Amino acid sequence: MLEKIYIKNFALIPELELDFHQGLNIITGETGAGKSIIVDALMLLLGERASTEYIRQGEKKAIIEGVFNIPPSNNVIAWFKTEGFDLEDEKVIIRREITEKNSRAFINDTPVQINSLKKLGDFLVDFHGQHDHQILLKPESHIELLDIFAKVSDLKNDYYTSYVKLKEQIENLHTTKKKEKSLKDRIDYINFELKEIDKINPKIDEDILIENELRIKENAELLFQLSSEIYSILFDDENSVYSKLQIVRKQLNQIVRIDTKFEQFINDFNSILVNIEELSNFASSYKSEIDFDALSVEELRERYVSLKGLTKKYGSIKNAVIKREELISELQLAENFDDEIRRMEQEILSHKKIVEEKAQKLSRKRQQSASVLEKQVVNTLIELGVPHSEFKVIFNQENDNSDDKYILSVTTKSGNVRLFDNGWDIVEFYISTNKGESPKPLALTASGGEISRVMLSIKSIAADSENLPMLVFDEIDSGISGRIAQKVGFAMKKLARKHQIISITHLPQICALADKNIHVEKFETNGRTIISAHSLTKEEKLKETARLISGENITESSLKSARELVDAEVQ
């Protein structure tokens, strides 16, 4: 339960501290006074998304801090162990800080992830906003309310995992079939491209090698002339460079015998002679191997043109070789498509049986829980002033008349049933509040007050089922008044024996039954609008109840009525 909340620089609240009772806590105040801001602060404290808009104008940081008495719930204890907290004391302090840059959360001054804090909040409290009862007007939301009561999250998650796998298998099959059709439409062109590449039979970098070879063959005469001249100049006769350098070597050797200063050049000079001899030999060998065959040059030119055609089409010879491998793979795939599709279809049919079993198991659990929920809602509605109510949870399925076996549906005794991500059930609440009338869709027939009472009924039943320690209601009593309002108040009072309730109301009948009354007001001071709140004394509670009866002008009559409401015993 929430024992205390401290709020600073949050929206229009400069600073506020409130204590709460373990039972029924009622928040009242004029319309627009800012009652919902306290609920907003509590929601943020338990992991809701923060916004910088919450920071009070002119301030740098908003702070919300709550002291909670943690219940010995398995889920809650497991959460604290998972997060590494040692619960030596049942009391914990949760703090939320919001700045322009970020939002942080702490438990007992230890940082905690916001998403993780949200999970803790789900174990501790159920929030009902001003318009949340309107989800009952949306039949598609009814299954979620039933699932909360039925506690089918494990079954639903297990089904969902298998459903997603089936969906992926079906999508892959359809993709493969589209690819098969595309390939079959392209098969002639694939064969044409493959034949075109195979006719040339390119090798990677072959065009570069041929380009170099062509350059050599096209300049054969020049290369022969130049290599011949090199050989002649360096080595061919008595006047060659090599012969003259041999003379120089003899002269160097004679000098060194007399003066060793030239000795340092002997080794380098000998190396020069060796290099010249090697170069001469290479030039002689090179010119003798030059090919003057015009036919081979023409063949190379034709080959080079063919390769350039592939380069122009595919970007490079390497790309053409890679493309050839891809074309062969596509042809092989086209040949094996039938086998591959049969394999995929068999996997789908096999997995459908698993999905069907899980959908059936989930549906069976829902239907078992639905019969219990129907009775409990009727009993609760009697307490809420609907003595002749009949509440039904109607199950339907969406039939699929397609002959395609490879879609998101399964075959049951009732035919082909479409699958959804939460099973095959379509759930809708039906209600009758008049004796002798058969139940009709809740979303179409229930009044605003009846919708509120059905929601309160479901919320209270779910709270008992989930063992939730806290319930927060922001005007769940809308659309009711008079005797019915008092019955709703009695029901909330009884609910508060097992759960802490924090509720915003405009009804005197509910205000009068509170264990703790908190009054919220908005006013101006020093040119700034401020929201403040304080706990009411017994006398103030009486006056607040009277104000809700007669307005600002409290009369003896309204005070008397208020006293009667305060003194009323819960039936």
XYZ file of C-alpha atoms in Angstrom:
571
model
C 0.000 0.000 0.000
C 0.948 3.636 -0.446
C 1.624 5.267 2.914
C 2.849 8.666 1.807
C 3.560 10.674 -1.318
C 5.775 13.752 -1.660
C 5.485 15.942 -4.764
C 7.712 18.916 -5.635
C 7.711 21.219 -8.680
C 5.283 18.947 -10.519
C 2.859 20.711 -12.893
C 1.100 23.360 -10.764
C 2.196 21.797 -7.457
C 5.147 23.636 -5.861
C 5.366 21.219 -2.938
C 2.942 18.751 -1.396
C 2.988 15.864 1.054
C 0.033 13.550 1.647
C -0.559 10.535 3.888
C -2.890 7.712 2.844
C -5.041 5.212 4.702
C -4.818 1.476 4.003
C -8.543 1.452 3.170
C -10.712 3.878 1.186
C -9.028 7.193 0.270
C -11.318 9.695 -1.438
C -10.076 12.786 -3.296
C -12.536 15.625 -3.890
C -12.403 19.193 -5.119
C -13.961 21.588 -7.591
C -14.029 20.650 -11.263
C -10.679 21.713 -12.728
C -8.998 21.933 -9.328
C -6.327 19.444 -10.396
C -7.403 16.258 -8.646
C -6.128 14.070 -11.470
C -2.624 15.524 -11.140
C -2.155 13.536 -7.931
C -3.102 10.360 -9.816
C -0.725 11.365 -12.635
C 2.081 11.737 -10.096
C 1.357 8.288 -8.684
C 1.339 6.764 -12.180
C 4.725 8.340 -12.925
C 6.044 7.041 -9.630
C 5.217 3.514 -10.792
C 6.810 3.649 -14.226
C 4.613 5.640 -16.598
C 6.328 7.697 -19.308
C 7.534 11.116 -18.160
C 7.453 14.431 -20.009
C 9.354 17.652 -19.411
C 5.946 19.364 -19.518
C 5.426 18.066 -15.978
C 8.239 20.271 -14.610
C 6.837 23.361 -12.909
C 7.556 26.499 -14.910
C 10.781 28.160 -13.812
C 12.126 25.042 -12.064
C 14.838 22.618 -13.213
C 13.603 19.378 -11.707
C 10.351 17.728 -10.628
C 10.460 15.166 -7.821
C 7.882 12.555 -6.814
C 8.582 10.271 -3.886
C 6.390 7.574 -2.395
C 6.661 5.382 0.680
C 5.158 1.946 0.041
C 4.429 -0.923 2.373
C 5.259 -3.903 0.150
C 2.864 -6.889 0.390
C 4.219 -10.454 0.685
C 3.163 -11.248 -2.887
C 5.090 -13.861 -4.859
C 5.246 -11.617 -7.940
C 6.452 -8.610 -5.970
C 9.054 -10.586 -4.000
C 10.290 -12.195 -7.239
C 10.618 -8.759 -8.844
C 12.747 -7.412 -5.982
C 14.980 -10.502 -6.051
C 15.416 -10.228 -9.818
C 16.397 -6.575 -9.486
C 18.871 -7.398 -6.715
C 17.055 -5.733 -3.813
C 17.180 -7.253 -0.341
C 13.795 -6.665 1.304
C 14.917 -6.442 4.920
C 12.082 -4.002 5.610
C 8.583 -4.161 4.128
C 8.776 -0.416 3.486
C 10.452 0.894 0.338
C 10.891 4.431 -0.951
C 10.391 4.942 -4.676
C 11.559 8.254 -6.152
C 11.171 9.687 -9.635
C 13.149 12.708 -10.841
C 12.323 14.526 -14.076
C 14.698 17.078 -15.642
C 14.897 18.742 -19.048
C 17.462 16.124 -20.113
C 16.160 12.875 -18.688
C 14.013 11.004 -16.206
C 15.422 8.763 -13.488
C 13.945 6.359 -10.962
C 15.271 5.110 -7.627
C 14.246 2.506 -5.068
C 15.783 3.157 -1.658
C 18.231 5.517 -3.435
C 19.361 2.765 -5.831
C 18.817 3.546 -9.553
C 16.344 1.303 -11.370
C 15.263 1.089 -15.020
C 11.920 2.765 -15.807
C 10.666 -0.271 -17.764
C 11.478 -2.520 -14.832
C 9.733 -0.141 -12.439
C 6.647 -0.319 -14.680
C 6.539 -4.098 -14.132
C 6.600 -3.558 -10.373
C 3.770 -1.045 -10.758
C 1.697 -3.641 -12.616
C 2.048 -5.966 -9.599
C 1.123 -3.249 -7.101
C -1.713 -1.206 -8.576
C -4.454 -1.069 -11.178
C -5.140 2.426 -12.531
C -8.556 3.349 -13.871
C -8.531 6.674 -15.716
C -11.430 9.064 -16.276
C -12.407 7.482 -19.589
C -11.168 3.922 -19.107
C -14.710 2.627 -18.601
C -15.282 3.483 -22.259
C -13.181 0.483 -23.273
C -16.315 -1.529 -22.482
C -17.867 0.262 -25.461
C -15.237 -1.419 -27.644
C -16.085 -5.141 -27.894
C -12.558 -5.955 -29.066
C -11.291 -4.968 -25.593
C -13.550 -7.448 -23.767
C -11.234 -10.386 -24.390
C -8.394 -8.546 -22.631
C -10.557 -7.993 -19.545
C -11.549 -11.655 -19.544
C -7.904 -12.724 -19.912
C -6.890 -10.671 -16.876
C -9.519 -12.452 -14.801
C -8.714 -15.863 -16.315
C -4.958 -15.479 -15.682
C -4.068 -16.899 -19.076
C -0.904 -14.877 -19.734
C 1.308 -17.997 -19.799
C -1.069 -19.863 -22.112
C -1.434 -16.789 -24.306
C 2.331 -16.207 -24.552
C 2.875 -19.871 -25.404
C 0.207 -19.707 -28.112
C 1.584 -16.392 -29.445
C 5.083 -17.849 -29.899
C 3.677 -20.704 -31.998
C 1.334 -18.332 -33.864
C 4.239 -16.070 -34.874
C 6.204 -19.081 -36.137
C 3.204 -20.238 -38.199
C 2.736 -16.747 -39.598
C 6.401 -16.613 -40.644
C 6.147 -20.074 -42.250
C 3.105 -19.000 -44.277
C 4.765 -15.734 -45.321
C 7.890 -17.639 -46.402
C 5.745 -20.055 -48.427
C 3.968 -17.220 -50.211
C 7.303 -15.505 -50.874
C 8.730 -18.734 -52.302
C 5.670 -19.241 -54.526
C 5.976 -15.689 -55.824
C 9.650 -16.308 -56.474
C 8.782 -19.534 -58.291
C 6.351 -17.707 -60.560
C 8.868 -14.936 -61.136
C 11.559 -17.485 -61.981
C 9.306 -19.408 -64.341
C 8.429 -16.150 -66.081
C 12.156 -15.397 -66.400
C 13.449 -18.891 -67.203
C 14.001 -18.185 -70.931
C 15.886 -15.001 -70.193
C 17.961 -16.749 -67.489
C 18.973 -19.415 -70.026
C 19.764 -16.713 -72.580
C 22.011 -14.843 -70.144
C 23.741 -18.037 -69.032
C 24.346 -19.089 -72.651
C 25.717 -15.625 -73.421
C 28.238 -15.818 -70.570
C 29.134 -19.482 -71.171
C 29.791 -18.779 -74.844
C 32.577 -16.421 -73.842
C 33.536 -18.455 -70.738
C 35.349 -15.548 -69.032
C 37.995 -15.892 -66.333
C 38.395 -13.307 -63.589
C 40.890 -10.542 -64.659
C 41.226 -12.152 -68.110
C 40.482 -8.826 -69.797
C 43.367 -7.152 -67.967
C 45.797 -9.926 -69.006
C 44.667 -9.773 -72.651
C 44.924 -5.988 -72.664
C 48.570 -6.265 -71.556
C 49.291 -9.037 -74.098
C 47.714 -7.047 -76.935
C 49.771 -3.991 -76.106
C 52.930 -6.120 -76.427
C 51.940 -7.895 -79.681
C 50.740 -4.682 -81.368
C 54.183 -3.132 -80.695
C 56.242 -6.237 -81.618
C 58.410 -4.517 -84.287
C 59.230 -1.601 -82.026
C 60.007 -3.911 -79.116
C 62.291 -6.041 -81.386
C 64.117 -2.949 -82.602
C 64.611 -1.504 -79.122
C 65.708 -4.772 -77.495
C 68.151 -5.402 -80.406
C 69.689 -1.948 -80.017
C 70.024 -2.475 -76.254
C 71.863 -5.756 -76.832
C 74.078 -4.255 -79.545
C 75.072 -1.190 -77.523
C 75.758 -3.116 -74.357
C 77.393 -6.335 -75.534
C 77.541 -7.047 -79.281
C 81.058 -5.881 -80.394
C 84.464 -4.572 -79.289
C 83.051 -1.057 -78.956
C 80.157 -2.146 -76.730
C 79.565 -0.672 -73.301
C 80.491 -3.991 -71.686
C 83.868 -4.143 -73.544
C 84.752 -0.588 -72.587
C 83.830 -1.216 -68.952
C 86.095 -4.301 -68.932
C 88.956 -1.983 -69.854
C 87.956 0.385 -67.040
C 87.958 -2.552 -64.578
C 91.555 -3.479 -65.550
C 92.617 0.117 -65.040
C 90.923 0.277 -61.619
C 92.707 -2.886 -60.510
C 96.073 -1.400 -61.552
C 95.382 1.829 -59.619
C 94.336 -0.065 -56.483
C 97.642 -1.957 -56.451
C 99.355 1.422 -56.175
C 96.779 3.483 -54.227
C 93.926 1.862 -52.302
C 91.716 4.972 -52.380
C 89.843 3.529 -55.405
C 89.241 0.216 -53.660
C 85.853 1.403 -52.308
C 84.422 1.435 -55.850
C 85.565 -2.029 -56.931
C 82.538 -4.002 -55.612
C 79.935 -1.569 -56.963
C 81.674 -1.492 -60.329
C 81.739 -5.279 -60.545
C 77.996 -5.296 -59.756
C 77.407 -2.885 -62.632
C 79.223 -5.236 -64.987
C 77.118 -8.178 -63.792
C 73.857 -6.189 -64.227
C 74.846 -5.075 -67.726
C 75.662 -8.649 -68.693
C 72.297 -9.864 -67.326
C 70.404 -7.072 -69.088
C 72.173 -7.878 -72.363
C 71.328 -11.562 -72.076
C 67.672 -10.751 -71.264
C 67.427 -8.359 -74.262
C 68.876 -11.047 -76.552
C 66.469 -13.684 -75.258
C 63.480 -11.271 -75.320
C 63.910 -10.267 -78.991
C 64.251 -13.867 -80.058
C 60.895 -14.747 -78.436
C 58.860 -11.887 -79.922
C 55.758 -13.218 -81.756
C 55.043 -11.532 -85.107
C 51.989 -13.729 -85.846
C 49.245 -11.363 -87.081
C 46.618 -14.089 -86.708
C 47.180 -14.466 -82.950
C 46.880 -10.675 -82.566
C 43.535 -10.688 -84.341
C 42.270 -13.535 -82.151
C 43.245 -11.618 -79.029
C 41.465 -8.525 -80.311
C 38.274 -10.511 -80.895
C 38.498 -12.065 -77.444
C 39.091 -8.660 -75.881
C 36.025 -7.186 -77.614
C 33.886 -10.092 -76.338
C 35.110 -9.580 -72.788
C 34.479 -5.843 -73.020
C 30.884 -6.609 -74.012
C 30.438 -8.546 -70.753
C 32.147 -5.757 -68.810
C 29.754 -3.197 -70.275
C 26.724 -5.318 -69.325
C 27.786 -6.529 -65.874
C 30.304 -3.899 -64.741
C 33.338 -6.189 -64.699
C 34.431 -9.688 -65.684
C 34.331 -10.643 -62.009
C 30.670 -9.562 -61.833
C 29.917 -11.597 -64.964
C 31.450 -14.713 -63.364
C 29.423 -14.111 -60.171
C 26.272 -13.543 -62.242
C 26.846 -16.899 -63.952
C 26.907 -18.638 -60.548
C 23.679 -16.848 -59.552
C 21.961 -17.868 -62.789
C 22.948 -21.504 -62.259
C 21.602 -21.329 -58.676
C 18.305 -19.891 -59.943
C 17.977 -22.666 -62.513
C 18.677 -25.287 -59.860
C 16.129 -23.622 -57.571
C 13.561 -23.601 -60.364
C 14.138 -27.316 -60.873
C 13.766 -27.996 -57.121
C 10.879 -25.609 -56.416
C 8.249 -28.315 -56.271
C 10.184 -30.285 -53.652
C 10.914 -27.153 -51.619
C 7.296 -25.988 -51.678
C 6.045 -29.445 -50.679
C 8.479 -29.439 -47.761
C 7.324 -25.985 -46.607
C 3.651 -26.931 -46.936
C 4.189 -30.056 -44.861
C 5.912 -28.016 -42.138
C 2.961 -25.597 -42.061
C 0.361 -28.358 -41.766
C 2.390 -30.033 -39.030
C 2.843 -26.795 -37.076
C -0.836 -25.903 -37.504
C -1.716 -28.891 -35.341
C 0.459 -27.486 -32.555
C -1.111 -24.029 -32.887
C -4.600 -25.552 -32.924
C -3.920 -27.474 -29.700
C -2.658 -24.327 -27.977
C -5.567 -22.212 -29.251
C -8.010 -24.842 -28.029
C -6.341 -25.015 -24.617
C -6.436 -21.213 -24.314
C -10.084 -21.078 -25.407
C -11.086 -23.824 -22.979
C -9.512 -21.940 -20.063
C -11.255 -18.722 -21.124
C -14.644 -20.407 -21.293
C -14.188 -22.024 -17.899
C -13.247 -18.648 -16.399
C -16.064 -16.878 -18.263
C -18.743 -18.884 -16.469
C -17.192 -17.918 -13.129
C -16.892 -14.274 -14.172
C -20.548 -14.180 -15.240
C -21.721 -15.264 -11.786
C -19.370 -12.917 -9.941
C -20.334 -9.901 -12.066
C -24.040 -10.586 -11.465
C -23.472 -10.882 -7.701
C -21.453 -7.668 -7.655
C -24.016 -5.821 -9.773
C -26.699 -6.758 -7.242
C -24.638 -4.966 -4.592
C -24.276 -2.040 -7.008
C -28.023 -1.606 -7.396
C -28.783 -3.806 -10.387
C -30.919 -6.550 -8.791
C -32.167 -8.247 -11.960
C -29.029 -8.233 -14.062
C -27.879 -10.983 -16.354
C -24.308 -10.910 -17.624
C -22.998 -13.192 -20.345
C -19.613 -13.673 -21.975
C -20.359 -14.628 -25.576
C -17.779 -16.566 -27.573
C -17.603 -16.506 -31.353
C -15.112 -17.446 -34.036
C -14.460 -16.009 -37.467
C -15.003 -18.616 -40.142
C -12.727 -18.719 -43.165
C -14.321 -20.126 -46.305
C -11.107 -20.152 -48.298
C -9.939 -23.443 -49.804
C -6.341 -22.404 -49.185
C -4.904 -24.632 -46.455
C -1.858 -22.421 -46.076
C -3.342 -19.367 -44.366
C -3.767 -18.349 -40.719
C -6.683 -20.642 -40.000
C -7.281 -24.156 -38.690
C -9.941 -26.725 -39.461
C -12.246 -27.570 -36.554
C -15.596 -29.332 -36.219
C -17.312 -26.027 -36.973
C -15.251 -25.430 -40.121
C -12.230 -23.331 -40.958
C -11.535 -20.928 -38.088
C -9.335 -17.870 -38.506
C -6.434 -17.439 -36.093
C -5.462 -14.176 -34.420
C -2.436 -13.239 -32.346
C -4.445 -13.872 -29.140
C -6.136 -17.117 -30.197
C -9.261 -17.937 -32.178
C -11.816 -16.512 -29.740
C -13.904 -13.410 -30.392
C -15.320 -12.355 -27.025
C -18.105 -9.881 -26.308
C -19.921 -9.023 -23.093
C -23.730 -9.128 -23.160
C -25.931 -7.712 -20.416
C -29.531 -7.338 -19.376
C -30.457 -5.053 -16.484
C -34.215 -5.529 -16.745
C -36.111 -8.594 -15.584
C -37.473 -10.688 -18.425
C -35.184 -9.164 -21.062
C -32.556 -11.326 -22.756
C -28.947 -10.090 -22.684
C -27.814 -7.862 -25.535
C -24.394 -6.440 -26.462
C -23.124 -4.329 -23.571
C -21.594 -1.740 -25.899
C -24.982 -1.097 -27.539
C -27.476 -1.280 -24.684
C -25.885 -0.246 -21.374
C -26.276 3.296 -20.030
C -23.320 5.360 -18.808
C -24.079 4.478 -15.203
C -24.404 0.790 -16.016
C -21.110 0.857 -17.896
C -19.416 2.387 -14.836
C -20.876 -0.249 -12.532
C -19.919 -3.124 -14.811
C -16.372 -1.767 -14.990
C -16.206 -1.374 -11.202
C -17.508 -4.908 -10.881
C -14.897 -6.340 -13.264
C -12.101 -4.274 -11.709
C -12.956 -5.418 -8.198
C -13.229 -9.064 -9.261
C -9.925 -8.861 -11.161
C -8.241 -7.206 -8.168
C -9.259 -10.116 -5.969
C -8.170 -12.587 -8.627
C -4.756 -10.976 -9.117
C -4.305 -10.124 -5.436
C -3.582 -6.489 -6.325
C -2.861 -4.425 -3.199
C -3.982 -1.075 -4.700
C -6.758 0.238 -6.929
C -6.789 3.816 -8.211
C -10.047 5.157 -9.661
C -10.345 8.490 -11.434
C -14.126 9.039 -11.420
C -15.182 5.435 -12.013
C -18.536 6.490 -10.534
C -19.505 8.755 -13.455
C -23.088 8.545 -14.672
C -24.628 7.520 -11.335
C -26.295 9.348 -8.466
C -28.678 8.996 -5.524
C -29.393 5.547 -4.132
C -27.197 3.859 -6.754
C -24.285 6.127 -5.823
C -24.582 5.016 -2.206
C -24.607 1.374 -3.237
C -21.461 1.978 -5.315
C -19.927 3.645 -2.280
C -20.793 0.650 -0.108
C -19.217 -1.665 -2.708
C -16.033 0.406 -2.773
C -15.955 0.431 1.026
C -16.199 -3.369 1.104
C -13.524 -3.631 -1.581
C -11.283 -1.406 0.549
C -11.281 -4.053 3.285
C -8.961 -6.127 1.086
C -7.359 -3.490 -1.139
C -6.176 0.060 -0.676
C -8.356 2.309 -2.819
C -7.562 5.841 -3.966
C -10.514 7.345 -5.793
C -11.493 10.727 -7.208
C -15.209 11.453 -6.932
C -17.862 14.164 -7.163
C -20.434 12.101 -5.294
C -21.285 12.909 -1.655
C -22.409 9.310 -1.054
C -18.863 8.065 -1.764
C -17.083 10.984 -0.099
C -18.989 10.236 3.120
C -17.725 6.651 3.306
C -14.014 7.437 3.072
C -11.492 6.288 5.644
C -9.374 9.215 4.492
C -10.570 12.362 2.737
C -8.249 14.580 0.713
C -9.411 17.920 -0.652
C -7.695 19.477 -3.674
C -7.931 23.161 -4.521
C -6.477 25.548 -7.053
C -5.737 29.190 -6.277
C -3.511 32.103 -7.256
C -0.717 33.595 -5.185
C 1.873 36.167 -6.263
C 0.616 35.948 -9.829
C 1.109 32.156 -10.007
C -1.498 29.383 -10.105
C -0.975 26.746 -7.437
C -2.568 23.384 -6.727
C -2.627 22.288 -3.115
C -4.223 19.446 -1.156
C -4.726 18.520 2.466
C -6.321 15.784 4.559
C -9.728 16.608 6.020
C -10.706 16.399 9.659
C -14.021 14.778 10.601
C -15.677 18.189 10.664
C -14.163 19.175 7.326
C -15.255 15.838 5.861
C -18.834 16.578 6.922
C -18.725 20.026 5.304
C -17.137 18.656 2.119
C -19.895 16.047 1.862
C -22.491 18.785 2.373
C -20.821 20.922 -0.306
C -21.079 18.064 -2.779
C -24.811 17.865 -1.944
C -25.796 21.539 -2.123
C -22.867 23.364 -3.707
C -20.923 26.213 -2.127
C -23.897 27.387 -0.053
C -23.921 24.758 2.681
C -27.270 24.594 4.456
C -28.511 22.907 7.604
C -30.414 20.545 5.381
C -27.305 19.574 3.406
C -25.331 19.171 6.649
C -28.035 16.885 8.001
C -28.017 14.828 4.823
C -24.223 14.705 4.926
C -24.283 13.465 8.525
C -26.717 10.724 7.564
C -24.426 9.657 4.728
C -21.353 9.663 6.972
C -23.163 7.646 9.623
C -24.538 5.127 7.129
C -23.367 1.592 7.680
C -22.037 -0.518 4.875
C -24.602 -3.184 4.122
